[in-house]
Amino acid sequence: MASHFQSASPALPLFGVAGWSNSGKTTLIEKLARHFAGKGLRVATIKHTHHKFDIDAPGSDTQRHRAAGAAETAIVSGSRVAIIEEIEAAGEPALEAVAARLKPADIILVEGYKSAAIPKIEVRRAAVAPEKLLAASDALVLAIASDYEVDGQGKPVFNLDDIAGIAGLIEKKLGLSEHMRQRA
């Protein structure tokens, strides 16, 4: 089966939020998305999971379409569109290829993709403190956001709730200040 995923432009405004399971990645993405959207920026997000997932309820019309052999299924309403593409034979697409399918955005926040070649912040929580520090071996981890004291390996360490500080680092890295001035 041919996939519609194509290679992406290297200029995509991707910024990652990486960490181990239950470290608070989703909560941080939520807060950052709200922060940037509140400043008038168009925010998109990409979530990576290692688990098989399904967005169709068993027996729903779109699930029945897919089960009948549709390689791609779209569901459309007056307020939302979702496209489901079966990719098992093609394998998981590259992050940049997924991002290229999104409408243009000022920032694309990426959850997961620990090893992606994009700038990222590592999320740490005391509950998962024994896990390996990503910042120690990944130069693209620009900072750490944590709810406990952690050695930042020479990189800035933010309190997990310091959304303004974390957002400031992201704004600087992606050059978002100009976008925000133009929208003000």
Tab-separated table of C-alpha atoms in Angstrom:
chain	number	residue	atom	x	y	z
A	1	MET	CA	0.000	0.000	0.000
A	2	ALA	CA	1.392	3.415	-0.895
A	3	SER	CA	1.316	5.975	1.884
A	4	HIS	CA	0.484	9.616	1.358
A	5	PHE	CA	3.218	10.620	3.802
A	6	GLN	CA	5.867	12.656	2.033
A	7	SER	CA	9.198	14.113	3.059
A	8	ALA	CA	8.898	17.401	4.916
A	9	SER	CA	10.544	20.791	4.741
A	10	PRO	CA	13.337	21.210	7.286
A	11	ALA	CA	11.844	24.577	8.293
A	12	LEU	CA	8.901	23.096	10.194
A	13	PRO	CA	8.523	24.788	13.624
A	14	LEU	CA	8.837	21.541	15.608
A	15	PHE	CA	9.614	21.539	19.327
A	16	GLY	CA	9.553	18.356	21.351
A	17	VAL	CA	8.478	17.488	24.862
A	18	ALA	CA	10.210	14.226	25.743
A	19	GLY	CA	10.405	12.054	28.817
A	20	TRP	CA	9.598	8.682	30.259
A	21	SER	CA	6.067	7.365	30.841
A	22	ASN	CA	4.129	9.288	33.488
A	23	SER	CA	6.630	12.152	33.550
A	24	GLY	CA	4.041	14.820	32.732
A	25	LYS	CA	4.562	15.276	28.974
A	26	THR	CA	0.874	15.575	28.128
A	27	THR	CA	0.200	18.056	30.924
A	28	LEU	CA	3.128	20.228	29.824
A	29	ILE	CA	2.016	20.098	26.151
A	30	GLU	CA	-1.476	21.122	27.266
A	31	LYS	CA	-0.171	24.114	29.209
A	32	LEU	CA	2.206	25.180	26.431
A	33	ALA	CA	-0.504	24.861	23.758
A	34	ARG	CA	-2.838	27.000	25.864
A	35	HIS	CA	-0.030	29.546	26.445
A	36	PHE	CA	0.908	29.899	22.758
A	37	ALA	CA	-2.699	29.859	21.517
A	38	GLY	CA	-3.458	32.581	24.056
A	39	LYS	CA	-0.761	34.701	22.397
A	40	GLY	CA	-2.538	34.339	19.056
A	41	LEU	CA	-0.281	31.677	17.564
A	42	ARG	CA	-1.605	28.747	15.531
A	43	VAL	CA	-0.583	25.664	17.490
A	44	ALA	CA	-0.544	22.088	16.222
A	45	THR	CA	0.439	18.990	18.182
A	46	ILE	CA	1.695	15.527	17.353
A	47	LYS	CA	1.513	12.692	19.882
A	48	HIS	CA	3.609	9.548	19.491
A	49	THR	CA	2.649	6.336	21.220
A	50	HIS	CA	4.282	2.936	21.315
A	51	HIS	CA	0.895	1.309	21.733
A	52	LYS	CA	-1.542	0.374	19.017
A	53	PHE	CA	-4.455	2.791	19.179
A	54	ASP	CA	-7.865	3.099	17.639
A	55	ILE	CA	-9.968	6.240	17.437
A	56	ASP	CA	-13.042	4.407	16.181
A	57	ALA	CA	-15.582	2.912	18.541
A	58	PRO	CA	-16.252	-0.735	17.696
A	59	GLY	CA	-19.177	-0.886	15.293
A	60	SER	CA	-18.963	2.799	14.317
A	61	ASP	CA	-19.421	3.638	10.659
A	62	THR	CA	-15.754	4.574	10.136
A	63	GLN	CA	-14.564	1.431	11.912
A	64	ARG	CA	-16.832	-0.598	9.642
A	65	HIS	CA	-15.402	1.196	6.562
A	66	ARG	CA	-11.844	0.356	7.666
A	67	ALA	CA	-12.756	-3.236	8.512
A	68	ALA	CA	-14.212	-3.581	5.012
A	69	GLY	CA	-10.824	-2.715	3.538
A	70	ALA	CA	-10.687	1.067	3.169
A	71	ALA	CA	-7.036	2.152	3.218
A	72	GLU	CA	-8.016	5.654	4.309
A	73	THR	CA	-11.198	6.867	5.968
A	74	ALA	CA	-12.282	10.428	6.668
A	75	ILE	CA	-15.012	11.495	9.034
A	76	VAL	CA	-16.271	15.042	8.628
A	77	SER	CA	-18.691	17.259	10.522
A	78	GLY	CA	-19.335	20.978	10.677
A	79	SER	CA	-16.713	21.349	13.399
A	80	ARG	CA	-14.111	18.577	12.994
A	81	VAL	CA	-12.324	16.379	10.449
A	82	ALA	CA	-10.363	13.213	11.161
A	83	ILE	CA	-8.529	11.081	8.635
A	84	ILE	CA	-7.547	7.542	9.529
A	85	GLU	CA	-4.902	5.898	7.360
A	86	GLU	CA	-3.918	2.256	7.630
A	87	ILE	CA	-0.104	2.122	7.439
A	88	GLU	CA	0.902	-1.292	8.789
A	89	ALA	CA	2.527	-2.388	5.532
A	90	ALA	CA	4.264	0.976	5.066
A	91	GLY	CA	5.550	1.205	8.625
A	92	GLU	CA	5.556	4.186	10.939
A	93	PRO	CA	6.096	7.467	9.061
A	94	ALA	CA	8.853	9.882	10.019
A	95	LEU	CA	7.901	12.725	12.334
A	96	GLU	CA	8.629	15.309	9.644
A	97	ALA	CA	6.328	13.520	7.201
A	98	VAL	CA	3.478	13.604	9.713
A	99	ALA	CA	4.135	17.288	10.452
A	100	ALA	CA	4.101	18.101	6.729
A	101	ARG	CA	0.504	16.844	6.525
A	102	LEU	CA	-0.674	19.389	9.061
A	103	LYS	CA	-1.926	22.813	8.064
A	104	PRO	CA	0.710	25.534	8.499
A	105	ALA	CA	1.262	26.367	12.167
A	106	ASP	CA	3.422	28.812	14.075
A	107	ILE	CA	4.520	26.001	16.382
A	108	ILE	CA	4.121	22.234	16.319
A	109	LEU	CA	4.497	20.743	19.793
A	110	VAL	CA	5.632	17.136	19.631
A	111	GLU	CA	4.974	14.710	22.479
A	112	GLY	CA	7.214	11.685	22.687
A	113	TYR	CA	9.700	11.003	19.894
A	114	LYS	CA	12.536	10.942	22.452
A	115	SER	CA	15.168	10.302	19.783
A	116	ALA	CA	13.856	12.701	17.106
A	117	ALA	CA	16.384	15.171	15.723
A	118	ILE	CA	14.430	18.213	16.907
A	119	PRO	CA	14.967	20.665	19.767
A	120	LYS	CA	13.212	19.453	22.873
A	121	ILE	CA	12.720	19.859	26.568
A	122	GLU	CA	12.964	16.853	28.870
A	123	VAL	CA	10.197	16.403	31.433
A	124	ARG	CA	11.108	14.821	34.779
A	125	ARG	CA	8.956	13.962	37.764
A	126	ALA	CA	10.145	12.592	41.078
A	127	ALA	CA	7.915	9.549	40.510
A	128	VAL	CA	10.104	8.483	37.555
A	129	ALA	CA	13.403	9.894	38.875
A	130	PRO	CA	15.315	6.598	38.518
A	131	GLU	CA	14.889	6.651	34.728
A	132	LYS	CA	17.891	7.629	32.589
A	133	LEU	CA	18.384	11.374	32.067
A	134	LEU	CA	17.872	12.071	28.352
A	135	ALA	CA	19.755	15.385	28.561
A	136	ALA	CA	22.960	13.524	29.438
A	137	SER	CA	23.212	11.966	25.980
A	138	ASP	CA	21.063	14.145	23.666
A	139	ALA	CA	22.461	17.539	22.647
A	140	LEU	CA	19.025	18.492	21.282
A	141	VAL	CA	17.562	18.446	24.796
A	142	LEU	CA	17.880	22.184	25.444
A	143	ALA	CA	16.516	22.188	28.995
A	144	ILE	CA	14.816	20.111	31.655
A	145	ALA	CA	11.434	20.772	33.288
A	146	SER	CA	11.189	18.996	36.622
A	147	ASP	CA	9.215	18.831	39.859
A	148	TYR	CA	12.357	17.961	41.858
A	149	GLU	CA	15.980	19.085	41.991
A	150	VAL	CA	17.924	17.536	39.120
A	151	ASP	CA	21.416	17.955	37.653
A	152	GLY	CA	20.758	19.638	34.309
A	153	GLN	CA	24.044	18.484	32.783
A	154	GLY	CA	24.883	22.150	32.146
A	155	LYS	CA	21.437	22.854	30.670
A	156	PRO	CA	18.782	25.092	32.244
A	157	VAL	CA	16.385	23.407	34.665
A	158	PHE	CA	12.876	24.852	34.965
A	159	ASN	CA	10.236	24.090	37.534
A	160	LEU	CA	7.615	21.976	35.767
A	161	ASP	CA	5.041	24.715	36.454
A	162	ASP	CA	7.188	27.566	35.043
A	163	ILE	CA	5.253	27.757	31.774
A	164	ALA	CA	6.359	31.334	31.057
A	165	GLY	CA	10.031	30.375	31.428
A	166	ILE	CA	9.719	27.205	29.346
A	167	ALA	CA	7.699	29.041	26.692
A	168	GLY	CA	10.339	31.784	26.613
A	169	LEU	CA	13.030	29.215	25.794
A	170	ILE	CA	10.851	27.769	23.011
A	171	GLU	CA	9.986	31.226	21.646
A	172	LYS	CA	13.676	32.113	21.455
A	173	LYS	CA	14.685	28.813	19.820
A	174	LEU	CA	11.936	28.939	17.175
A	175	GLY	CA	11.984	32.724	16.658
A	176	LEU	CA	8.342	33.046	17.687
A	177	SER	CA	8.640	36.559	19.093
A	178	GLU	CA	8.304	38.049	15.602
A	179	HIS	CA	5.121	36.003	14.934
A	180	MET	CA	3.651	37.215	18.203
A	181	ARG	CA	4.521	40.881	17.475
A	182	GLN	CA	2.862	40.629	14.050
A	183	ARG	CA	-0.318	39.229	15.610
A	184	ALA	CA	-0.476	41.807	18.442
